[in-house]
Short mmCIF file of C-alpha atoms in Angstrom, two decimals:
data_model
loop_
_atom_site.label_atom_id
_atom_site.label_comp_id
_atom_site.label_asym_id
_atom_site.label_seq_id
_atom_site.Cartn_x
_atom_site.Cartn_y
_atom_site.Cartn_z
CA UNK A 1 -18.73 -1.44 -103.79
CA UNK A 2 -15.90 -3.29 -105.49
CA UNK A 3 -15.77 -5.82 -102.69
CA UNK A 4 -19.50 -6.44 -102.98
CA UNK A 5 -19.19 -6.87 -106.71
CA UNK A 6 -16.33 -9.28 -106.16
CA UNK A 7 -18.40 -11.25 -103.69
CA UNK A 8 -21.27 -11.53 -106.15
CA UNK A 9 -18.93 -12.49 -108.97
CA UNK A 10 -17.13 -15.11 -106.88
CA UNK A 11 -20.42 -16.58 -105.80
CA UNK A 12 -21.12 -17.43 -109.42
CA UNK A 13 -17.78 -19.18 -109.72
CA UNK A 14 -16.60 -22.61 -108.67
CA UNK A 15 -19.11 -24.17 -106.23
CA UNK A 16 -20.56 -20.78 -105.40
CA UNK A 17 -18.20 -20.03 -102.50
CA UNK A 18 -16.64 -16.81 -101.29
CA UNK A 19 -14.19 -16.42 -98.40
CA UNK A 20 -17.11 -15.06 -96.38
CA UNK A 21 -19.80 -17.58 -97.17
CA UNK A 22 -20.93 -19.90 -94.41
CA UNK A 23 -21.50 -23.42 -95.60
CA UNK A 24 -23.73 -25.28 -93.15
CA UNK A 25 -22.50 -28.61 -94.42
CA UNK A 26 -18.98 -27.62 -93.51
CA UNK A 27 -20.02 -27.01 -89.90
CA UNK A 28 -21.30 -30.55 -89.84
CA UNK A 29 -18.08 -31.88 -91.36
CA UNK A 30 -15.89 -29.87 -88.99
CA UNK A 31 -17.73 -31.19 -85.96
CA UNK A 32 -17.51 -34.76 -87.29
CA UNK A 33 -13.78 -34.53 -88.12
CA UNK A 34 -12.95 -32.79 -84.87
CA UNK A 35 -14.92 -35.20 -82.70
CA UNK A 36 -13.43 -38.21 -84.52
CA UNK A 37 -9.95 -36.82 -83.99
CA UNK A 38 -10.75 -36.10 -80.35
CA UNK A 39 -12.09 -39.63 -79.83
CA UNK A 40 -9.09 -41.29 -81.51
CA UNK A 41 -6.59 -39.16 -79.63
CA UNK A 42 -8.46 -39.63 -76.34
CA UNK A 43 -8.17 -43.39 -76.74
CA UNK A 44 -4.89 -43.84 -78.52
CA UNK A 45 -2.91 -40.59 -78.48
CA UNK A 46 -2.95 -38.70 -75.23
CA UNK A 47 -2.91 -41.58 -72.73
CA UNK A 48 0.48 -42.82 -73.94
CA UNK A 49 1.97 -39.36 -73.86
CA UNK A 50 0.32 -38.00 -70.74
CA UNK A 51 0.69 -41.23 -68.75
CA UNK A 52 4.45 -41.20 -69.27
CA UNK A 53 4.57 -37.55 -68.39
CA UNK A 54 2.42 -37.93 -65.31
CA UNK A 55 4.38 -40.94 -64.18
CA UNK A 56 7.61 -39.01 -64.62
CA UNK A 57 6.14 -36.08 -62.73
CA UNK A 58 5.13 -38.48 -59.95
CA UNK A 59 8.58 -40.04 -59.89
CA UNK A 60 10.28 -36.66 -59.71
CA UNK A 61 7.92 -35.58 -56.95
CA UNK A 62 8.62 -38.80 -55.12
CA UNK A 63 12.33 -38.25 -55.40
CA UNK A 64 11.94 -34.70 -54.13
CA UNK A 65 9.88 -35.95 -51.19
CA UNK A 66 12.48 -38.60 -50.50
CA UNK A 67 15.25 -36.03 -50.60
CA UNK A 68 13.31 -33.83 -48.14
CA UNK A 69 12.77 -36.80 -45.90
CA UNK A 70 16.47 -37.77 -46.06
CA UNK A 71 17.42 -34.23 -45.19
CA UNK A 72 15.11 -34.19 -42.19
CA UNK A 73 16.53 -37.53 -41.12
CA UNK A 74 20.10 -36.31 -41.42
CA UNK A 75 19.27 -33.14 -39.51
CA UNK A 76 17.72 -35.26 -36.78
CA UNK A 77 20.82 -37.52 -36.67
CA UNK A 78 23.09 -34.50 -36.51
CA UNK A 79 21.08 -33.08 -33.62
CA UNK A 80 21.26 -36.38 -31.81
CA UNK A 81 24.98 -36.63 -32.45
CA UNK A 82 25.51 -33.15 -31.10
CA UNK A 83 23.51 -34.00 -28.01
CA UNK A 84 25.57 -37.14 -27.50
CA UNK A 85 28.84 -35.25 -27.84
CA UNK A 86 27.65 -32.66 -25.35
CA UNK A 87 26.61 -35.39 -22.90
CA UNK A 88 29.97 -37.12 -23.27
CA UNK A 89 31.82 -33.88 -22.73
CA UNK A 90 29.90 -33.05 -19.55
CA UNK A 91 30.45 -36.59 -18.29
CA UNK A 92 34.17 -36.31 -18.93
CA UNK A 93 34.26 -33.00 -17.09
CA UNK A 94 32.44 -34.56 -14.18
CA UNK A 95 34.90 -37.44 -14.10
CA UNK A 96 37.87 -35.10 -14.16
CA UNK A 97 36.41 -33.04 -11.31
CA UNK A 98 35.74 -36.15 -9.28
CA UNK A 99 39.30 -37.40 -9.84
CA UNK A 100 40.65 -34.00 -8.82
CA UNK A 101 38.74 -33.94 -5.53
CA UNK A 102 39.79 -37.53 -4.83
CA UNK A 103 43.45 -36.68 -5.45
CA UNK A 104 43.14 -33.61 -3.23
CA UNK A 105 41.73 -35.70 -0.38
CA UNK A 106 44.43 -38.33 -0.83
CA UNK A 107 47.12 -35.67 -0.75
CA UNK A 108 45.61 -34.15 2.35
CA UNK A 109 45.59 -37.47 4.21
CA UNK A 110 49.12 -38.29 3.04
CA UNK A 111 50.34 -34.90 4.23
CA UNK A 112 48.60 -35.28 7.55
CA UNK A 113 50.15 -38.68 8.11
CA UNK A 114 53.58 -37.41 7.14
CA UNK A 115 53.31 -34.46 9.49
CA UNK A 116 52.14 -36.67 12.31
CA UNK A 117 55.00 -39.09 11.80
CA UNK A 118 57.49 -36.29 11.60
CA UNK A 119 56.17 -34.76 14.81
CA UNK A 120 56.34 -38.12 16.51
CA UNK A 121 59.94 -38.62 15.34
CA UNK A 122 60.83 -35.15 16.48
CA UNK A 123 59.30 -35.73 19.89
CA UNK A 124 61.12 -38.99 20.36
CA UNK A 125 64.39 -37.45 19.28
CA UNK A 126 63.84 -34.63 21.69
CA UNK A 127 63.08 -37.01 24.53
CA UNK A 128 66.14 -39.10 23.67
CA UNK A 129 68.33 -36.02 23.61
CA UNK A 130 66.87 -34.90 26.92
CA UNK A 131 67.56 -38.27 28.49
CA UNK A 132 71.05 -38.42 27.10
CA UNK A 133 71.72 -34.90 28.36
CA UNK A 134 70.41 -35.83 31.79
CA UNK A 135 72.54 -38.91 31.83
CA UNK A 136 75.54 -36.97 30.60
CA UNK A 137 75.05 -34.32 33.30
CA UNK A 138 74.69 -36.97 35.98
CA UNK A 139 77.82 -38.73 34.74
CA UNK A 140 79.68 -35.46 34.53
CA UNK A 141 78.61 -34.57 38.03
CA UNK A 142 79.77 -37.85 39.48
CA UNK A 143 82.99 -37.61 37.57
CA UNK A 144 83.46 -34.04 38.86
CA UNK A 145 82.76 -35.16 42.40
CA UNK A 146 85.21 -38.00 42.06
CA UNK A 147 87.81 -35.79 40.45
CA UNK A 148 87.32 -33.05 43.08
CA UNK A 149 87.55 -35.58 45.88
CA UNK A 150 90.60 -37.11 44.32
CA UNK A 151 92.20 -33.73 43.95
CA UNK A 152 91.19 -32.58 47.41
CA UNK A 153 92.29 -35.81 49.00
CA UNK A 154 95.56 -35.41 47.21
CA UNK A 155 95.81 -31.84 48.51
CA UNK A 156 94.68 -32.17 52.09
CA UNK A 157 95.09 -35.86 52.56
CA UNK A 158 96.45 -35.91 56.03
CA UNK A 159 94.59 -33.47 58.12
CA UNK A 160 91.33 -32.99 56.95
CA UNK A 161 88.33 -35.16 57.83
CA UNK A 162 87.57 -36.71 54.51
CA UNK A 163 83.91 -37.38 55.28
CA UNK A 164 83.20 -33.76 56.30
CA UNK A 165 84.97 -32.30 53.37
CA UNK A 166 83.28 -34.63 51.05
CA UNK A 167 79.85 -33.40 52.18
CA UNK A 168 80.97 -29.81 51.81
CA UNK A 169 82.08 -30.27 48.27
CA UNK A 170 78.95 -32.20 47.31
CA UNK A 171 76.83 -29.42 48.73
CA UNK A 172 78.73 -26.87 46.80
CA UNK A 173 78.51 -28.83 43.58
CA UNK A 174 74.79 -29.16 44.12
CA UNK A 175 74.51 -25.39 44.24
CA UNK A 176 76.42 -25.28 40.96
CA UNK A 177 74.11 -27.83 39.30
CA UNK A 178 70.96 -25.83 40.24
CA UNK A 179 69.95 -23.38 37.67
CA UNK A 180 70.44 -19.73 38.88
CA UNK B 1 -5.71 2.98 -115.25
CA UNK B 2 -3.82 -0.12 -116.15
CA UNK B 3 -5.87 -2.98 -117.59
CA UNK B 4 -4.58 -5.97 -115.50
CA UNK B 5 -5.93 -9.38 -114.69
CA UNK B 6 -8.69 -9.61 -112.08
CA UNK B 7 -6.48 -9.99 -108.99
CA UNK B 8 -9.42 -9.67 -106.59
CA UNK B 9 -11.22 -12.58 -108.15
CA UNK B 10 -8.04 -14.71 -108.06
CA UNK B 11 -7.55 -13.96 -104.38
CA UNK B 12 -11.14 -14.85 -103.55
CA UNK B 13 -10.90 -18.07 -105.49
CA UNK B 14 -7.72 -18.99 -103.67
CA UNK B 15 -8.95 -18.34 -100.15
CA UNK B 16 -12.56 -19.52 -100.49
CA UNK B 17 -13.77 -23.08 -100.28
CA UNK B 18 -14.24 -25.05 -103.45
CA UNK B 19 -15.68 -28.26 -104.82
CA UNK B 20 -12.41 -28.92 -106.59
CA UNK B 21 -9.13 -29.96 -105.03
CA UNK B 22 -5.99 -29.08 -106.95
CA UNK B 23 -3.67 -32.10 -106.94
CA UNK B 24 0.01 -31.33 -106.45
CA UNK B 25 2.69 -31.47 -109.19
CA UNK B 26 0.17 -30.76 -111.93
CA UNK B 27 -1.66 -34.06 -111.47
CA UNK B 28 -4.86 -32.29 -112.33
CA UNK B 29 -7.98 -31.63 -110.32
CA UNK B 30 -10.08 -33.78 -108.12
CA UNK B 31 -13.76 -32.96 -108.50
CA UNK B 32 -15.47 -33.81 -105.24
CA UNK B 33 -18.87 -35.50 -105.29
CA UNK B 34 -21.88 -33.23 -104.97
CA UNK B 35 -25.48 -33.64 -103.96
CA UNK B 36 -24.94 -35.28 -100.56
CA UNK B 37 -27.86 -34.30 -98.37
CA UNK B 38 -28.59 -34.89 -94.70
CA UNK B 39 -31.69 -33.50 -92.97
CA UNK B 40 -32.16 -31.17 -95.91
CA UNK B 41 -28.66 -29.73 -95.63
CA UNK B 42 -26.13 -29.97 -98.41
CA UNK B 43 -23.27 -31.89 -96.85
CA UNK B 44 -21.23 -32.52 -100.00
CA UNK B 45 -17.54 -32.54 -99.20
CA UNK B 46 -15.47 -29.57 -100.16
CA UNK B 47 -11.77 -28.70 -100.40
CA UNK B 48 -11.69 -27.61 -96.76
CA UNK B 49 -13.24 -30.89 -95.63
CA UNK B 50 -10.44 -32.75 -97.46
CA UNK B 51 -7.77 -30.59 -95.84
CA UNK B 52 -9.39 -30.92 -92.44
CA UNK B 53 -9.18 -34.65 -92.90
CA UNK B 54 -5.53 -34.38 -93.85
CA UNK B 55 -4.84 -32.18 -90.83
CA UNK B 56 -6.67 -34.59 -88.50
CA UNK B 57 -4.75 -37.55 -89.91
CA UNK B 58 -1.43 -35.72 -89.51
CA UNK B 59 -2.26 -34.71 -85.95
CA UNK B 60 -3.17 -38.26 -85.09
CA UNK B 61 0.02 -39.62 -86.66
CA UNK B 62 2.12 -37.06 -84.88
CA UNK B 63 0.66 -37.66 -81.44
CA UNK B 64 0.46 -41.41 -81.88
CA UNK B 65 4.08 -41.69 -83.02
CA UNK B 66 5.34 -39.29 -80.34
CA UNK B 67 3.36 -41.13 -77.72
CA UNK B 68 4.85 -44.47 -78.77
CA UNK B 69 8.35 -43.03 -78.73
CA UNK B 70 7.95 -41.35 -75.33
CA UNK B 71 6.38 -44.44 -73.87
CA UNK B 72 9.19 -46.65 -75.12
CA UNK B 73 11.81 -44.33 -73.70
CA UNK B 74 9.87 -44.18 -70.47
CA UNK B 75 9.76 -47.99 -70.23
CA UNK B 76 13.50 -48.09 -70.74
CA UNK B 77 13.83 -45.61 -67.89
CA UNK B 78 15.32 -42.93 -70.11
CA UNK B 79 14.42 -39.31 -70.69
CA UNK B 80 12.55 -38.69 -73.94
CA UNK B 81 14.56 -37.52 -76.91
CA UNK B 82 14.21 -36.37 -80.51
CA UNK B 83 10.75 -36.09 -82.06
CA UNK B 84 8.94 -37.45 -79.04
CA UNK B 85 10.64 -34.92 -76.74
CA UNK B 86 9.75 -32.03 -79.05
CA UNK B 87 6.06 -33.00 -79.19
CA UNK B 88 6.08 -33.73 -75.49
CA UNK B 89 7.43 -30.26 -74.78
CA UNK B 90 4.58 -28.67 -76.75
CA UNK B 91 2.02 -31.03 -75.15
CA UNK B 92 3.34 -30.23 -71.68
CA UNK B 93 3.27 -26.52 -72.39
CA UNK B 94 -0.35 -26.62 -73.57
CA UNK B 95 -1.37 -28.97 -70.74
CA UNK B 96 0.32 -27.11 -67.89
CA UNK B 97 0.56 -23.50 -68.94
CA UNK B 98 -2.55 -23.24 -71.06
CA UNK B 99 -5.12 -25.77 -69.80
CA UNK B 100 -4.32 -26.34 -66.12
CA UNK B 101 -3.01 -22.81 -65.48
CA UNK B 102 -6.25 -21.19 -66.77
CA UNK B 103 -8.84 -23.78 -65.85
CA UNK B 104 -7.36 -24.22 -62.39
CA UNK B 105 -8.08 -27.20 -60.21
CA UNK B 106 -9.44 -30.07 -62.31
CA UNK B 107 -7.83 -28.73 -65.49
CA UNK B 108 -6.27 -32.12 -66.23
CA UNK B 109 -9.73 -33.43 -67.23
CA UNK B 110 -9.93 -30.82 -70.02
CA UNK B 111 -6.29 -31.19 -71.12
CA UNK B 112 -7.02 -33.78 -73.90
CA UNK B 113 -9.73 -31.51 -75.38
CA UNK B 114 -7.58 -28.37 -75.25
CA UNK B 115 -4.61 -30.27 -76.66
CA UNK B 116 -6.66 -31.67 -79.53
CA UNK B 117 -8.05 -28.22 -80.25
CA UNK B 118 -4.54 -26.71 -80.26
CA UNK B 119 -2.96 -29.32 -82.51
CA UNK B 120 -5.91 -29.50 -84.91
CA UNK B 121 -6.02 -25.73 -85.40
CA UNK B 122 -2.24 -25.55 -85.65
CA UNK B 123 -2.14 -28.15 -88.39
CA UNK B 124 -5.05 -26.59 -90.25
CA UNK B 125 -3.24 -23.22 -90.08
CA UNK B 126 0.03 -24.72 -91.29
CA UNK B 127 -1.60 -26.53 -94.22
CA UNK B 128 -2.36 -23.14 -95.75
CA UNK B 129 1.38 -22.42 -95.96
CA UNK B 130 2.14 -25.57 -97.89
CA UNK B 131 2.11 -25.44 -101.70
CA UNK B 132 -1.25 -26.64 -103.10
CA UNK B 133 -2.56 -26.44 -99.58
CA UNK B 134 -5.67 -24.73 -98.21
CA UNK B 135 -6.47 -23.34 -94.81
CA UNK B 136 -9.65 -24.83 -93.36
CA UNK B 137 -9.35 -22.40 -90.45
CA UNK B 138 -9.71 -19.56 -92.99
CA UNK B 139 -13.33 -20.55 -93.31
CA UNK B 140 -16.06 -19.13 -91.08
CA UNK B 141 -17.98 -22.43 -90.99
CA UNK B 142 -14.93 -24.29 -89.71
CA UNK B 143 -13.91 -21.74 -87.05
CA UNK B 144 -17.57 -21.38 -86.14
CA UNK B 145 -17.93 -25.12 -85.63
CA UNK B 146 -14.76 -25.24 -83.51
CA UNK B 147 -16.05 -22.31 -81.45
CA UNK B 148 -19.34 -24.18 -81.13
CA UNK B 149 -17.59 -27.17 -79.55
CA UNK B 150 -15.80 -24.73 -77.25
CA UNK B 151 -19.11 -23.07 -76.34
CA UNK B 152 -20.75 -26.42 -75.59
CA UNK B 153 -17.75 -27.56 -73.55
CA UNK B 154 -17.79 -24.34 -71.54
CA UNK B 155 -21.49 -24.43 -70.85
CA UNK B 156 -21.86 -28.16 -70.21
CA UNK B 157 -18.76 -28.37 -67.97
CA UNK B 158 -19.99 -25.24 -66.16
CA UNK B 159 -23.40 -26.83 -65.66
CA UNK B 160 -21.85 -29.99 -64.27
CA UNK B 161 -19.46 -28.09 -62.03
CA UNK B 162 -21.96 -25.60 -60.65
CA UNK B 163 -25.14 -27.66 -60.58
CA UNK B 164 -28.48 -26.41 -61.95
CA UNK B 165 -28.82 -23.63 -59.38
CA UNK B 166 -25.28 -22.42 -59.70
CA UNK B 167 -25.52 -22.54 -63.48
CA UNK B 168 -28.71 -20.52 -63.44
CA UNK B 169 -26.88 -17.84 -61.51
CA UNK B 170 -24.47 -17.38 -64.40
CA UNK B 171 -27.47 -16.41 -66.55
CA UNK B 172 -29.76 -14.58 -64.12
CA UNK B 173 -27.20 -12.57 -62.26
CA UNK B 174 -28.19 -10.83 -59.00
CA UNK B 175 -25.39 -8.96 -57.30
CA UNK B 176 -24.72 -10.32 -53.78
CA UNK B 177 -26.42 -8.39 -50.99
CA UNK B 178 -29.37 -7.23 -53.11
CA UNK B 179 -32.93 -8.31 -52.48
CA UNK B 180 -36.50 -7.41 -53.26
CA UNK B 181 -37.26 -4.98 -56.05
CA UNK B 182 -33.58 -4.08 -56.54
CA UNK B 183 -32.68 -7.69 -57.17
CA UNK B 184 -35.50 -8.08 -59.72
CA UNK B 185 -34.44 -4.91 -61.49
CA UNK B 186 -30.79 -5.98 -61.55
CA UNK B 187 -31.74 -9.42 -62.80
CA UNK B 188 -33.84 -7.87 -65.60
CA UNK B 189 -30.93 -5.65 -66.65
CA UNK B 190 -28.14 -8.17 -66.16
CA UNK B 191 -29.67 -11.26 -67.69
CA UNK B 192 -29.54 -10.07 -71.32
CA UNK B 193 -25.97 -8.88 -70.73
CA UNK B 194 -24.98 -12.28 -69.28
CA UNK B 195 -26.58 -14.10 -72.22
CA UNK B 196 -24.86 -11.80 -74.71
CA UNK B 197 -21.61 -12.37 -72.81
CA UNK B 198 -22.00 -16.12 -73.24
CA UNK B 199 -22.68 -15.85 -76.98
CA UNK B 200 -20.05 -13.23 -77.69
CA UNK B 201 -17.25 -15.51 -76.56
CA UNK B 202 -17.64 -18.15 -79.32
CA UNK B 203 -18.24 -15.37 -81.87
CA UNK B 204 -14.96 -13.72 -80.87
CA UNK B 205 -13.20 -17.10 -81.21
CA UNK B 206 -14.78 -17.66 -84.65
CA UNK B 207 -13.91 -14.29 -86.10
CA UNK B 208 -10.42 -13.96 -84.60
CA UNK B 209 -9.15 -17.22 -86.07
CA UNK B 210 -10.92 -16.75 -89.42
CA UNK B 211 -9.78 -13.15 -89.83
CA UNK B 212 -6.18 -13.87 -88.89
CA UNK B 213 -5.85 -16.77 -91.26
CA UNK B 214 -7.70 -15.10 -94.17
CA UNK B 215 -5.98 -11.72 -93.78
CA UNK B 216 -2.52 -13.28 -94.02
CA UNK B 217 -3.44 -15.03 -97.24
CA UNK B 218 -4.99 -11.86 -98.65
CA UNK B 219 -1.78 -9.92 -97.99
CA UNK B 220 0.42 -12.59 -99.54
CA UNK B 221 -1.79 -12.97 -102.61
CA UNK B 222 -2.11 -9.20 -103.02
CA UNK B 223 1.66 -8.82 -102.95
CA UNK B 224 2.06 -11.56 -105.53
CA UNK B 225 -0.80 -10.00 -107.52
CA UNK B 226 1.23 -6.81 -107.86
CA UNK B 227 3.63 -8.66 -110.14
CA UNK B 228 0.76 -9.55 -112.51
CA UNK B 229 -0.67 -6.04 -112.34
CA UNK B 230 2.63 -4.58 -113.47
CA UNK B 231 3.33 -7.32 -116.02
CA UNK B 232 4.31 -5.93 -119.40
CA UNK B 233 5.74 -2.75 -117.95
CA UNK B 234 9.40 -2.12 -117.14
CA UNK B 235 8.43 -1.44 -113.50
CA UNK B 236 7.87 -5.14 -112.98
CA UNK B 237 11.63 -5.59 -112.71
CA UNK B 238 11.53 -3.57 -109.52
CA UNK B 239 8.16 -4.72 -108.24
CA UNK B 240 8.71 -8.48 -108.59
CA UNK B 241 11.83 -8.82 -106.36
CA UNK B 242 10.30 -6.47 -103.76
CA UNK B 243 7.02 -8.40 -103.78
CA UNK B 244 8.79 -11.76 -103.42
CA UNK B 245 10.87 -10.40 -100.55
CA UNK B 246 7.76 -9.12 -98.79
CA UNK B 247 5.99 -12.44 -99.42
CA UNK B 248 8.84 -14.36 -97.80
CA UNK B 249 8.59 -12.04 -94.80
CA UNK B 250 4.83 -12.49 -94.68
CA UNK B 251 5.22 -16.25 -94.89
CA UNK B 252 7.50 -16.19 -91.84
CA UNK B 253 5.00 -14.00 -90.06
CA UNK B 254 2.22 -16.39 -91.08
CA UNK B 255 4.23 -19.26 -89.56
CA UNK B 256 4.29 -17.35 -86.29
CA UNK B 257 0.60 -16.46 -86.60
CA UNK B 258 -0.29 -20.12 -87.23
CA UNK B 259 1.21 -21.07 -83.86
CA UNK B 260 -0.02 -17.94 -82.15
CA UNK B 261 -3.65 -18.31 -83.23
CA UNK B 262 -3.75 -21.98 -82.27
CA UNK B 263 -2.34 -20.97 -78.90
CA UNK B 264 -4.82 -18.12 -78.46
CA UNK B 265 -7.81 -20.29 -79.38
CA UNK B 266 -6.72 -22.96 -76.88
CA UNK B 267 -5.88 -20.33 -74.26
CA UNK B 268 -9.19 -18.50 -74.52
CA UNK B 269 -11.18 -21.71 -74.49
CA UNK B 270 -9.31 -22.67 -71.29
CA UNK B 271 -9.98 -19.24 -69.79
CA UNK B 272 -13.69 -19.50 -70.61
CA UNK B 273 -13.90 -22.99 -69.09
CA UNK B 274 -12.04 -21.74 -66.02
CA UNK B 275 -14.33 -18.74 -65.68
CA UNK B 276 -17.39 -20.99 -65.67
CA UNK B 277 -15.84 -23.57 -63.34
CA UNK B 278 -15.06 -20.97 -60.72
CA UNK B 279 -18.01 -18.64 -61.19
CA UNK B 280 -19.03 -17.33 -57.73
#
């Protein structure tokens, strides 16, 4: 009741307004003021602010994109580098293996040559020794014959037929020289 | 009962519109012209029209100045700073987290409208906290007109986004999968509800803003009125400091509410636009 009385009383006051009265004229004014503000800001206010903001957003996005691209690029380079290192390593291994087999073959041929030469030398030496031995035996035999004859002739000089004796001794010595 | 001054009348006079504007620092009163008529409607300016004009001018100055500053810093390749950065932060918040977040794809188109709405309401709210000030948003005609622009924006943008057929579906609603008699029955039941739903939204906007702004002023003025009620009694020595303390607290709360209500109005308008844009 009091509130209603207050409303009535206030309505009689300055301009006939209460906090709850709806003034149609004010609706008109509000729309006018708001639309004017909207138009002014649309033309002169927001573009400056929002353009800068949008441009900055775009720039930041661009930088982010660029960073992502750079990262992808670096990842790609790293991958390529790794691949290159792996290729180089396998190549080096291959080269080392090849060198090893080559060295092995070389060693083998060298050894074979050396063995051959050594065997040849040995054979020659053996043949030489054999020949020398033969010669020495022959020499010794003749010497023995001569010495025996000399001794025998000294011993039985007078009586004995030298030629017959000589044959006898030679025959004997020949039996000595033959291997038993 | 104590015979005090008529506090109720004083409160009503303070919060209601008037044909007289109190000039600050005791410079007297400015009697606004009367008798302006347009199409049979009294369109004489009132106190709230004057303060709306002040609010609009301040909003324009703020945004214009901030825009200039931000643009200059941007041209120099620097990050914004100072006043421009502060306004830019609010603008960005309203644009990204209120307009675009709730309207969804295509929200940038509505950002200038939502931003203007937010700043205009905020400044109107704040003008009520200034000495000699008045709160235009504490007036049903003002909040109603703002809600009307929101309503028209919602409906017209919805019509343009959905096309005539799609828009008609937001009025005559038939649940998907229904046909024949069931569809007719559902349409008959749902259509009034859909229409009421459309109209309720601006009404809710109107009353929420008006009630929040007016209620705050009522509380502050009532608290201050207590001092006058108890004037002449020894109790006033206790009441006056307590009342002033409470008023300071209420003023701080009002400051919060001024921002909050501007935010809510902008947010709900965005939500309503978004709902229409993505209906079905």
